[in-house]
Amino acid sequence: MAICVTTMLRERGFKVTPQRLAIYNYLSSTKAHPNAETIFNDLQPVYPTMSLATVYKTMEILREIGLVQVLNIGEDSFRYDAFTENHPHVRCMSCGRVDDIDDIKAGKFVDDVASSTSYQLTGQQFYFFGVCPECQKQRKNPS
Amino acid sequence: MAICVTTMLRERGFKVTPQRLAIYNYLSSTKAHPNAETIFNDLQPVYPTMSLATVYKTMEILREIGLVQVLNIGEDSFRYDAFTENHPHVRCMSCGRVDDIDDIKAGKFVDDVASSTSYQLTGQQFYFFGVCPECQKQRKNPS
DNA sequence: AATTAAAGGAAAACTATTATCAATAGATAG
DNA sequence: CTATCTATTGATAATAGTTTTCCTTTAATT
């Protein structure tokens, strides 16, 4: 992974810096879909000089070279995902967590849309909303 | 439509004001999925005293009573749609326009997700990205 | 090791949205 | 129809996420 991001950066003429590696490694090792501030806060202990602006600038580059996808799931900030293969996401309306939805074949649905629209499609994002298992439990057993 | 929004507002204890009716009527008569500023600008000639804050507050109420859905399609502002039945949207990455995708049955896909996730689902949003017919033409015949 | 241009960091700028609050205007009762 | 009451409006300030600026630092190359 680190080799991959190093190569990808160099190929596109971007420099390989400790900050960029740290940000990418952090993002590719979590399934939490953090936003910029969370990434910044979590890296702070290890990279005390890291700036929030650097997180934003790095995410823009990683998005541009296809190593990161940006999620807009109805919040006031963007979330980031290093797993760039297209997959749906679901957000818990109670606690706010965002999870992946894996192993779902939307192929038929996407094909139907592609053949019915006059747009030339290049991508898609599927967002689901609901209540996560933990919050379901809490609602049944209010402490 | 106007009767509907009037009734819906009164039933929920909201007052019926000219601003609210104007905003809802405007939104339900367009397929352009405008954001708050566009709504404000387009109503400005007819309602010169209309405030942008009123547009935001009205959208919040209309969303709450289920007369409007809010779209987050990767831009820096929210768009609004008075057609609340769930349907996918597509955004042109070239000119920025957002269109509806109608007559698509995502039922099978949604059912698959519902049965595979441990979330209790309450809704979803499907966003597609691509190039609209007009922009496709312009790319072939650059003026 | 020297050079060059890109990148980092701190802070300011920007922008969409929300909150504040005095003035206004629906809704209701009489 | 009029008075009363309270929600709403509109102008403005405040907020918050993101981007830009600009000077210093550093990665890459010779």
mmCIF file of C-alpha atoms (C1' of nucleotides) in Angstrom:
data_model
loop_
_atom_site.group_PDB
_atom_site.id
_atom_site.type_symbol
_atom_site.label_atom_id
_atom_site.label_comp_id
_atom_site.label_asym_id
_atom_site.label_seq_id
_atom_site.Cartn_x
_atom_site.Cartn_y
_atom_site.Cartn_z
ATOM 1 C CA MET A 1 0.000 0.000 0.000
ATOM 2 C CA ALA A 2 2.685 2.468 1.002
ATOM 3 C CA ILE A 3 4.637 1.427 -2.065
ATOM 4 C CA CYS A 4 1.551 1.932 -4.138
ATOM 5 C CA VAL A 5 0.889 5.438 -2.901
ATOM 6 C CA THR A 6 4.563 6.334 -3.278
ATOM 7 C CA THR A 7 4.579 5.188 -6.865
ATOM 8 C CA MET A 8 1.279 6.821 -7.680
ATOM 9 C CA LEU A 9 2.427 10.148 -6.275
ATOM 10 C CA ARG A 10 5.758 10.089 -8.113
ATOM 11 C CA GLU A 11 4.163 9.067 -11.396
ATOM 12 C CA ARG A 12 1.908 12.096 -11.286
ATOM 13 C CA GLY A 13 4.741 14.445 -10.368
ATOM 14 C CA PHE A 14 3.804 14.848 -6.721
ATOM 15 C CA LYS A 15 6.418 14.668 -4.030
ATOM 16 C CA VAL A 16 6.390 11.889 -1.492
ATOM 17 C CA THR A 17 6.291 13.399 1.978
ATOM 18 C CA PRO A 18 5.913 11.921 5.453
ATOM 19 C CA GLN A 19 2.629 13.769 5.884
ATOM 20 C CA ARG A 20 1.114 12.298 2.745
ATOM 21 C CA LEU A 21 2.207 8.799 3.648
ATOM 22 C CA ALA A 22 0.900 9.155 7.184
ATOM 23 C CA ILE A 23 -2.460 10.425 6.020
ATOM 24 C CA TYR A 24 -2.860 7.711 3.418
ATOM 25 C CA ASN A 25 -1.723 4.947 5.745
ATOM 26 C CA TYR A 26 -4.080 6.136 8.422
ATOM 27 C CA LEU A 27 -7.011 6.281 6.035
ATOM 28 C CA SER A 28 -6.332 2.900 4.480
ATOM 29 C CA SER A 29 -6.205 1.249 7.890
ATOM 30 C CA THR A 30 -9.596 2.384 9.115
ATOM 31 C CA LYS A 31 -13.154 1.564 8.143
ATOM 32 C CA ALA A 32 -14.588 4.589 9.933
ATOM 33 C CA HIS A 33 -14.737 6.959 6.950
ATOM 34 C CA PRO A 34 -13.287 9.868 8.907
ATOM 35 C CA ASN A 35 -13.621 13.502 7.936
ATOM 36 C CA ALA A 36 -10.662 15.879 7.730
ATOM 37 C CA GLU A 37 -10.838 16.961 11.333
ATOM 38 C CA THR A 38 -10.912 13.402 12.635
ATOM 39 C CA ILE A 39 -7.912 12.496 10.520
ATOM 40 C CA PHE A 40 -6.126 15.574 11.795
ATOM 41 C CA ASN A 41 -6.933 14.833 15.431
ATOM 42 C CA ASP A 42 -5.935 11.188 15.222
ATOM 43 C CA LEU A 43 -2.614 11.978 13.568
ATOM 44 C CA GLN A 44 -1.853 14.826 15.954
ATOM 45 C CA PRO A 45 -0.188 12.672 18.645
ATOM 46 C CA VAL A 46 2.179 11.105 16.128
ATOM 47 C CA TYR A 47 2.637 14.108 13.844
ATOM 48 C CA PRO A 48 2.361 17.094 16.171
ATOM 49 C CA THR A 49 3.245 19.556 13.444
ATOM 50 C CA MET A 50 0.603 18.299 11.054
ATOM 51 C CA SER A 51 -1.709 21.019 9.837
ATOM 52 C CA LEU A 52 -5.400 20.692 9.034
ATOM 53 C CA ALA A 53 -4.732 22.453 5.744
ATOM 54 C CA THR A 54 -2.280 19.716 4.839
ATOM 55 C CA VAL A 55 -4.956 17.110 5.429
ATOM 56 C CA TYR A 56 -7.281 18.910 3.032
ATOM 57 C CA LYS A 57 -4.576 19.446 0.422
ATOM 58 C CA THR A 58 -3.500 15.824 0.649
ATOM 59 C CA MET A 59 -7.040 14.504 0.320
ATOM 60 C CA GLU A 60 -7.473 16.577 -2.820
ATOM 61 C CA ILE A 61 -4.360 15.040 -4.360
ATOM 62 C CA LEU A 62 -5.256 11.515 -3.306
ATOM 63 C CA ARG A 63 -8.713 11.969 -4.773
ATOM 64 C CA GLU A 64 -7.224 13.304 -7.985
ATOM 65 C CA ILE A 65 -4.957 10.287 -8.448
ATOM 66 C CA GLY A 66 -7.754 7.904 -7.567
ATOM 67 C CA LEU A 67 -6.524 6.630 -4.223
ATOM 68 C CA VAL A 68 -9.355 8.077 -2.192
ATOM 69 C CA GLN A 69 -13.054 8.636 -2.681
ATOM 70 C CA VAL A 70 -14.985 11.465 -1.095
ATOM 71 C CA LEU A 71 -18.314 10.848 0.600
ATOM 72 C CA ASN A 72 -21.190 13.341 0.947
ATOM 73 C CA ILE A 73 -23.652 11.679 3.140
ATOM 74 C CA GLY A 74 -25.764 14.591 4.276
ATOM 75 C CA GLU A 75 -23.465 15.945 6.946
ATOM 76 C CA ASP A 76 -21.746 19.284 7.209
ATOM 77 C CA SER A 77 -18.365 17.815 6.327
ATOM 78 C CA PHE A 78 -16.882 15.450 3.773
ATOM 79 C CA ARG A 79 -15.768 11.956 4.684
ATOM 80 C CA TYR A 80 -12.966 10.044 3.008
ATOM 81 C CA ASP A 81 -12.559 6.404 2.069
ATOM 82 C CA ALA A 82 -9.342 4.765 0.876
ATOM 83 C CA PHE A 83 -11.288 1.812 -0.462
ATOM 84 C CA THR A 84 -12.008 3.253 -3.881
ATOM 85 C CA GLU A 85 -13.886 0.380 -5.405
ATOM 86 C CA ASN A 86 -17.458 1.527 -5.724
ATOM 87 C CA HIS A 87 -19.612 0.340 -2.848
ATOM 88 C CA PRO A 88 -22.678 1.666 -1.029
ATOM 89 C CA HIS A 89 -22.497 3.316 2.376
ATOM 90 C CA VAL A 90 -24.967 3.481 5.205
ATOM 91 C CA ARG A 91 -25.206 6.125 7.903
ATOM 92 C CA CYS A 92 -26.763 5.667 11.311
ATOM 93 C CA MET A 93 -29.158 8.540 11.879
ATOM 94 C CA SER A 94 -28.848 8.010 15.608
ATOM 95 C CA CYS A 95 -25.097 7.948 16.293
ATOM 96 C CA GLY A 96 -23.782 9.203 12.981
ATOM 97 C CA ARG A 97 -21.433 6.349 12.146
ATOM 98 C CA VAL A 98 -20.949 5.433 8.516
ATOM 99 C CA ASP A 99 -20.361 1.847 7.423
ATOM 100 C CA ASP A 100 -19.610 0.102 4.173
ATOM 101 C CA ILE A 101 -22.119 -2.150 2.518
ATOM 102 C CA ASP A 102 -20.138 -4.956 0.933
ATOM 103 C CA ASP A 103 -20.857 -7.768 -1.441
ATOM 104 C CA ILE A 104 -23.819 -6.098 -3.013
ATOM 105 C CA LYS A 105 -24.245 -6.358 -6.743
ATOM 106 C CA ALA A 106 -25.855 -3.201 -8.022
ATOM 107 C CA GLY A 107 -24.900 -4.122 -11.555
ATOM 108 C CA LYS A 108 -28.409 -4.663 -12.827
ATOM 109 C CA PHE A 109 -29.601 -1.404 -11.304
ATOM 110 C CA VAL A 110 -26.657 0.567 -12.687
ATOM 111 C CA ASP A 111 -27.116 -1.013 -16.111
ATOM 112 C CA ASP A 112 -30.786 -0.075 -16.114
ATOM 113 C CA VAL A 113 -29.950 3.514 -15.292
ATOM 114 C CA ALA A 114 -27.152 3.657 -17.855
ATOM 115 C CA SER A 115 -29.435 2.446 -20.610
ATOM 116 C CA SER A 116 -32.339 4.697 -19.701
ATOM 117 C CA THR A 117 -30.498 7.997 -19.240
ATOM 118 C CA SER A 118 -29.097 10.149 -21.972
ATOM 119 C CA TYR A 119 -26.167 11.002 -19.730
ATOM 120 C CA GLN A 120 -22.812 9.385 -20.335
ATOM 121 C CA LEU A 121 -22.242 7.941 -16.865
ATOM 122 C CA THR A 122 -18.872 8.004 -15.139
ATOM 123 C CA GLY A 123 -19.683 6.981 -11.593
ATOM 124 C CA GLN A 124 -22.228 6.787 -8.823
ATOM 125 C CA GLN A 125 -22.673 6.962 -5.082
ATOM 126 C CA PHE A 126 -25.285 5.031 -3.143
ATOM 127 C CA TYR A 127 -26.163 6.173 0.348
ATOM 128 C CA PHE A 128 -28.473 4.396 2.748
ATOM 129 C CA PHE A 129 -29.816 5.750 6.013
ATOM 130 C CA GLY A 130 -31.017 3.876 9.045
ATOM 131 C CA VAL A 131 -30.238 2.780 12.574
ATOM 132 C CA CYS A 132 -27.150 0.712 13.329
ATOM 133 C CA PRO A 133 -27.314 -2.483 15.432
ATOM 134 C CA GLU A 134 -25.855 -0.789 18.515
ATOM 135 C CA CYS A 135 -28.397 2.010 18.466
ATOM 136 C CA GLN A 136 -31.205 -0.474 17.891
ATOM 137 C CA LYS A 137 -30.188 -2.238 21.110
ATOM 138 C CA GLN A 138 -30.061 0.998 23.060
ATOM 139 C CA ARG A 139 -33.576 1.868 21.952
ATOM 140 C CA LYS A 140 -34.913 -1.451 23.183
ATOM 141 C CA ASN A 141 -32.969 -1.340 26.471
ATOM 142 C CA PRO A 142 -32.875 2.325 27.431
ATOM 143 C CA SER A 143 -30.312 2.558 30.189
ATOM 144 C CA MET B 1 -50.439 21.657 -4.561
ATOM 145 C CA ALA B 2 -50.924 25.014 -2.887
ATOM 146 C CA ILE B 3 -53.870 23.567 -1.018
ATOM 147 C CA CYS B 4 -51.756 20.655 -0.011
ATOM 148 C CA VAL B 5 -48.928 22.732 1.406
ATOM 149 C CA THR B 6 -51.401 25.005 3.173
ATOM 150 C CA THR B 7 -53.075 22.075 4.845
ATOM 151 C CA MET B 8 -49.804 20.387 5.709
ATOM 152 C CA LEU B 9 -48.442 23.541 7.310
ATOM 153 C CA ARG B 10 -51.577 24.194 9.365
ATOM 154 C CA GLU B 11 -51.822 20.585 10.507
ATOM 155 C CA ARG B 12 -48.342 20.790 11.953
ATOM 156 C CA GLY B 13 -48.966 24.115 13.618
ATOM 157 C CA PHE B 14 -46.995 26.222 11.182
ATOM 158 C CA LYS B 15 -48.388 29.457 9.867
ATOM 159 C CA VAL B 16 -49.185 29.861 6.214
ATOM 160 C CA THR B 17 -47.287 32.840 4.860
ATOM 161 C CA PRO B 18 -46.859 34.268 1.373
ATOM 162 C CA GLN B 19 -43.143 33.511 1.541
ATOM 163 C CA ARG B 20 -43.677 29.851 2.315
ATOM 164 C CA LEU B 21 -46.235 29.457 -0.438
ATOM 165 C CA ALA B 22 -44.031 31.259 -2.932
ATOM 166 C CA ILE B 23 -41.031 29.108 -2.106
ATOM 167 C CA TYR B 24 -42.968 25.882 -2.287
ATOM 168 C CA ASN B 25 -44.760 26.823 -5.492
ATOM 169 C CA TYR B 26 -41.496 27.816 -7.088
ATOM 170 C CA LEU B 27 -39.814 24.598 -6.088
ATOM 171 C CA SER B 28 -42.662 22.363 -7.167
ATOM 172 C CA SER B 29 -42.748 23.959 -10.587
ATOM 173 C CA THR B 30 -39.109 23.371 -11.492
ATOM 174 C CA LYS B 31 -37.065 20.294 -12.266
ATOM 175 C CA ALA B 32 -33.768 22.081 -11.788
ATOM 176 C CA HIS B 33 -33.128 21.080 -8.155
ATOM 177 C CA PRO B 34 -32.089 24.588 -7.127
ATOM 178 C CA ASN B 35 -30.092 25.418 -4.037
ATOM 179 C CA ALA B 36 -31.137 28.073 -1.537
ATOM 180 C CA GLU B 37 -29.380 30.917 -3.287
ATOM 181 C CA THR B 38 -30.935 30.085 -6.651
ATOM 182 C CA ILE B 39 -34.378 29.970 -5.089
ATOM 183 C CA PHE B 40 -33.687 33.293 -3.425
ATOM 184 C CA ASN B 41 -32.447 34.924 -6.626
ATOM 185 C CA ASP B 42 -35.324 33.653 -8.727
ATOM 186 C CA LEU B 43 -37.936 34.839 -6.247
ATOM 187 C CA GLN B 44 -36.250 38.198 -5.745
ATOM 188 C CA PRO B 45 -38.020 39.952 -8.671
ATOM 189 C CA VAL B 46 -41.444 38.883 -7.432
ATOM 190 C CA TYR B 47 -40.748 39.022 -3.695
ATOM 191 C CA PRO B 48 -38.215 41.829 -3.290
ATOM 192 C CA THR B 49 -38.300 41.654 0.473
ATOM 193 C CA MET B 50 -37.618 37.925 0.609
ATOM 194 C CA SER B 51 -34.622 37.040 2.734
ATOM 195 C CA LEU B 52 -32.165 34.214 2.156
ATOM 196 C CA ALA B 53 -32.618 33.230 5.777
ATOM 197 C CA THR B 54 -36.312 32.744 5.135
ATOM 198 C CA VAL B 55 -35.520 30.378 2.283
ATOM 199 C CA TYR B 56 -33.360 28.259 4.583
ATOM 200 C CA LYS B 57 -35.898 28.269 7.400
ATOM 201 C CA THR B 58 -38.708 27.389 5.015
ATOM 202 C CA MET B 59 -36.766 24.532 3.465
ATOM 203 C CA GLU B 60 -36.156 23.130 6.926
ATOM 204 C CA ILE B 61 -39.878 23.182 7.695
ATOM 205 C CA LEU B 62 -40.859 21.729 4.321
ATOM 206 C CA ARG B 63 -38.316 18.970 4.787
ATOM 207 C CA GLU B 64 -39.630 18.279 8.267
ATOM 208 C CA ILE B 65 -43.205 17.875 7.077
ATOM 209 C CA GLY B 66 -42.106 15.748 4.152
ATOM 210 C CA LEU B 67 -42.852 18.119 1.288
ATOM 211 C CA VAL B 68 -39.253 18.522 0.197
ATOM 212 C CA GLN B 69 -36.204 16.324 -0.002
ATOM 213 C CA VAL B 70 -32.671 17.597 0.372
ATOM 214 C CA LEU B 71 -29.936 16.548 -2.053
ATOM 215 C CA ASN B 72 -26.216 16.305 -1.305
ATOM 216 C CA ILE B 73 -24.613 15.619 -4.569
ATOM 217 C CA GLY B 74 -21.014 16.510 -3.898
ATOM 218 C CA GLU B 75 -21.320 20.267 -4.162
ATOM 219 C CA ASP B 76 -20.720 22.963 -1.616
ATOM 220 C CA SER B 77 -24.427 23.609 -1.170
ATOM 221 C CA PHE B 78 -27.595 21.622 -0.697
ATOM 222 C CA ARG B 79 -30.171 21.273 -3.434
ATOM 223 C CA TYR B 80 -33.899 20.869 -2.902
ATOM 224 C CA ASP B 81 -36.508 18.771 -4.654
ATOM 225 C CA ALA B 82 -40.263 19.059 -4.163
ATOM 226 C CA PHE B 83 -40.778 15.655 -5.748
ATOM 227 C CA THR B 84 -40.331 13.611 -2.601
ATOM 228 C CA GLU B 85 -40.875 10.163 -3.981
ATOM 229 C CA ASN B 86 -37.527 8.435 -3.866
ATOM 230 C CA HIS B 87 -35.727 8.590 -7.193
ATOM 231 C CA PRO B 88 -32.091 8.693 -8.317
ATOM 232 C CA HIS B 89 -30.393 11.881 -9.498
ATOM 233 C CA VAL B 90 -27.601 12.461 -11.950
ATOM 234 C CA ARG B 91 -25.210 15.386 -12.042
ATOM 235 C CA CYS B 92 -23.329 16.594 -15.093
ATOM 236 C CA MET B 93 -19.678 16.959 -14.130
ATOM 237 C CA SER B 94 -19.227 19.421 -16.961
ATOM 238 C CA CYS B 95 -21.998 22.005 -16.505
ATOM 239 C CA GLY B 96 -23.219 21.083 -13.039
ATOM 240 C CA ARG B 97 -26.859 20.512 -13.815
ATOM 241 C CA VAL B 98 -28.745 17.890 -11.846
ATOM 242 C CA ASP B 99 -31.514 15.818 -13.391
ATOM 243 C CA ASP B 100 -33.960 13.242 -12.179
ATOM 244 C CA ILE B 101 -33.726 9.639 -13.206
ATOM 245 C CA ASP B 102 -37.256 8.374 -13.527
ATOM 246 C CA ASP B 103 -38.950 5.047 -14.004
ATOM 247 C CA ILE B 104 -36.133 3.051 -12.534
ATOM 248 C CA LYS B 105 -36.912 0.177 -10.253
ATOM 249 C CA ALA B 106 -34.207 -0.146 -7.638
ATOM 250 C CA GLY B 107 -36.421 -2.417 -5.592
ATOM 251 C CA LYS B 108 -34.323 -5.532 -6.011
ATOM 252 C CA PHE B 109 -31.140 -3.661 -5.164
ATOM 253 C CA VAL B 110 -32.670 -2.026 -2.097
ATOM 254 C CA ASP B 111 -34.098 -5.335 -0.948
ATOM 255 C CA ASP B 112 -30.692 -6.996 -1.291
ATOM 256 C CA VAL B 113 -29.088 -4.296 0.805
ATOM 257 C CA ALA B 114 -31.857 -4.395 3.396
ATOM 258 C CA SER B 115 -31.473 -8.123 3.853
ATOM 259 C CA SER B 116 -27.689 -8.089 3.973
ATOM 260 C CA THR B 117 -27.119 -5.215 6.396
ATOM 261 C CA SER B 118 -27.697 -5.295 10.108
ATOM 262 C CA TYR B 119 -28.938 -1.710 9.930
ATOM 263 C CA GLN B 120 -32.623 -0.959 10.143
ATOM 264 C CA LEU B 121 -33.000 1.041 6.945
ATOM 265 C CA THR B 122 -35.151 4.149 6.707
ATOM 266 C CA GLY B 123 -34.176 5.643 3.376
ATOM 267 C CA GLN B 124 -31.607 6.015 0.655
ATOM 268 C CA GLN B 125 -30.192 8.393 -1.914
ATOM 269 C CA PHE B 126 -28.728 7.340 -5.253
ATOM 270 C CA TYR B 127 -26.464 9.739 -7.090
ATOM 271 C CA PHE B 128 -25.021 9.235 -10.543
ATOM 272 C CA PHE B 129 -22.330 11.317 -12.196
ATOM 273 C CA GLY B 130 -21.629 11.810 -15.862
ATOM 274 C CA VAL B 131 -21.900 14.144 -18.822
ATOM 275 C CA CYS B 132 -25.274 15.462 -19.946
ATOM 276 C CA PRO B 133 -26.374 15.295 -23.603
ATOM 277 C CA GLU B 134 -25.734 19.018 -24.188
ATOM 278 C CA CYS B 135 -22.178 18.832 -22.887
ATOM 279 C CA GLN B 136 -21.544 15.682 -24.921
ATOM 280 C CA LYS B 137 -22.439 17.616 -28.061
ATOM 281 C CA GLN B 138 -20.192 20.515 -27.148
ATOM 282 C CA ARG B 139 -17.277 18.172 -26.691
ATOM 283 C CA LYS B 140 -17.763 16.705 -30.143
ATOM 284 C CA ASN B 141 -18.307 20.086 -31.828
ATOM 285 C CA PRO B 142 -16.071 22.492 -29.924
ATOM 286 C CA SER B 143 -17.177 25.946 -31.013
ATOM 287 C "C1'" DA C 1 26.528 19.547 -1.418
ATOM 288 C "C1'" DA C 2 23.941 22.909 -4.226
ATOM 289 C "C1'" DT C 3 19.842 24.073 -6.654
ATOM 290 C "C1'" DT C 4 15.047 24.341 -7.683
ATOM 291 C "C1'" DA C 5 10.401 23.900 -7.289
ATOM 292 C "C1'" DA C 6 6.963 21.766 -4.696
ATOM 293 C "C1'" DA C 7 4.984 21.172 -0.133
ATOM 294 C "C1'" DG C 8 4.088 22.294 4.734
ATOM 295 C "C1'" DG C 9 2.233 25.200 8.376
ATOM 296 C "C1'" DA C 10 -0.057 29.181 10.471
ATOM 297 C "C1'" DA C 11 -3.276 32.273 9.816
ATOM 298 C "C1'" DA C 12 -6.458 34.818 7.075
ATOM 299 C "C1'" DA C 13 -10.110 34.531 3.785
ATOM 300 C "C1'" DC C 14 -14.113 32.596 1.999
ATOM 301 C "C1'" DT C 15 -18.744 30.708 1.833
ATOM 302 C "C1'" DA C 16 -22.832 28.067 2.990
ATOM 303 C "C1'" DT C 17 -25.664 27.780 6.704
ATOM 304 C "C1'" DT C 18 -27.558 28.936 11.279
ATOM 305 C "C1'" DA C 19 -28.699 31.946 15.111
ATOM 306 C "C1'" DT C 20 -30.216 36.434 16.940
ATOM 307 C "C1'" DC C 21 -33.633 39.824 17.696
ATOM 308 C "C1'" DA C 22 -36.647 43.688 16.932
ATOM 309 C "C1'" DA C 23 -40.503 44.550 13.883
ATOM 310 C "C1'" DT C 24 -44.307 42.451 11.424
ATOM 311 C "C1'" DA C 25 -48.197 39.785 10.367
ATOM 312 C "C1'" DG C 26 -51.043 35.224 10.633
ATOM 313 C "C1'" DA C 27 -54.387 33.036 13.570
ATOM 314 C "C1'" DT C 28 -57.765 33.009 17.060
ATOM 315 C "C1'" DA C 29 -61.176 34.775 20.328
ATOM 316 C "C1'" DG C 30 -64.401 37.917 21.496
ATOM 317 C "C1'" DC D 1 -64.264 43.442 12.608
ATOM 318 C "C1'" DT D 2 -60.861 44.350 16.067
ATOM 319 C "C1'" DA D 3 -57.606 43.248 19.567
ATOM 320 C "C1'" DT D 4 -54.382 40.054 21.225
ATOM 321 C "C1'" DC D 5 -50.850 36.765 21.060
ATOM 322 C "C1'" DT D 6 -47.295 34.389 19.183
ATOM 323 C "C1'" DA D 7 -44.893 32.624 15.218
ATOM 324 C "C1'" DT D 8 -42.460 34.506 11.349
ATOM 325 C "C1'" DT D 9 -39.829 37.689 8.716
ATOM 326 C "C1'" DG D 10 -35.692 40.029 7.393
ATOM 327 C "C1'" DA D 11 -31.293 42.237 8.325
ATOM 328 C "C1'" DT D 12 -27.325 41.126 10.414
ATOM 329 C "C1'" DA D 13 -24.013 38.690 13.073
ATOM 330 C "C1'" DA D 14 -22.140 34.339 14.150
ATOM 331 C "C1'" DT D 15 -20.533 29.770 13.051
ATOM 332 C "C1'" DA D 16 -18.008 26.155 10.858
ATOM 333 C "C1'" DG D 17 -15.958 23.603 7.093
ATOM 334 C "C1'" DT D 18 -12.919 24.376 3.541
ATOM 335 C "C1'" DT D 19 -9.673 26.989 0.669
ATOM 336 C "C1'" DT D 20 -6.196 30.367 -0.063
ATOM 337 C "C1'" DT D 21 -2.103 32.986 1.037
ATOM 338 C "C1'" DC D 22 2.497 33.451 1.897
ATOM 339 C "C1'" DC D 23 6.707 32.515 3.880
ATOM 340 C "C1'" DT D 24 9.632 28.715 5.397
ATOM 341 C "C1'" DT D 25 11.023 24.075 4.799
ATOM 342 C "C1'" DT D 26 12.113 20.011 2.295
ATOM 343 C "C1'" DA D 27 12.123 16.441 -1.414
ATOM 344 C "C1'" DA D 28 14.211 15.504 -5.740
ATOM 345 C "C1'" DT D 29 17.798 16.078 -9.023
ATOM 346 C "C1'" DT D 30 22.477 17.394 -10.655
#
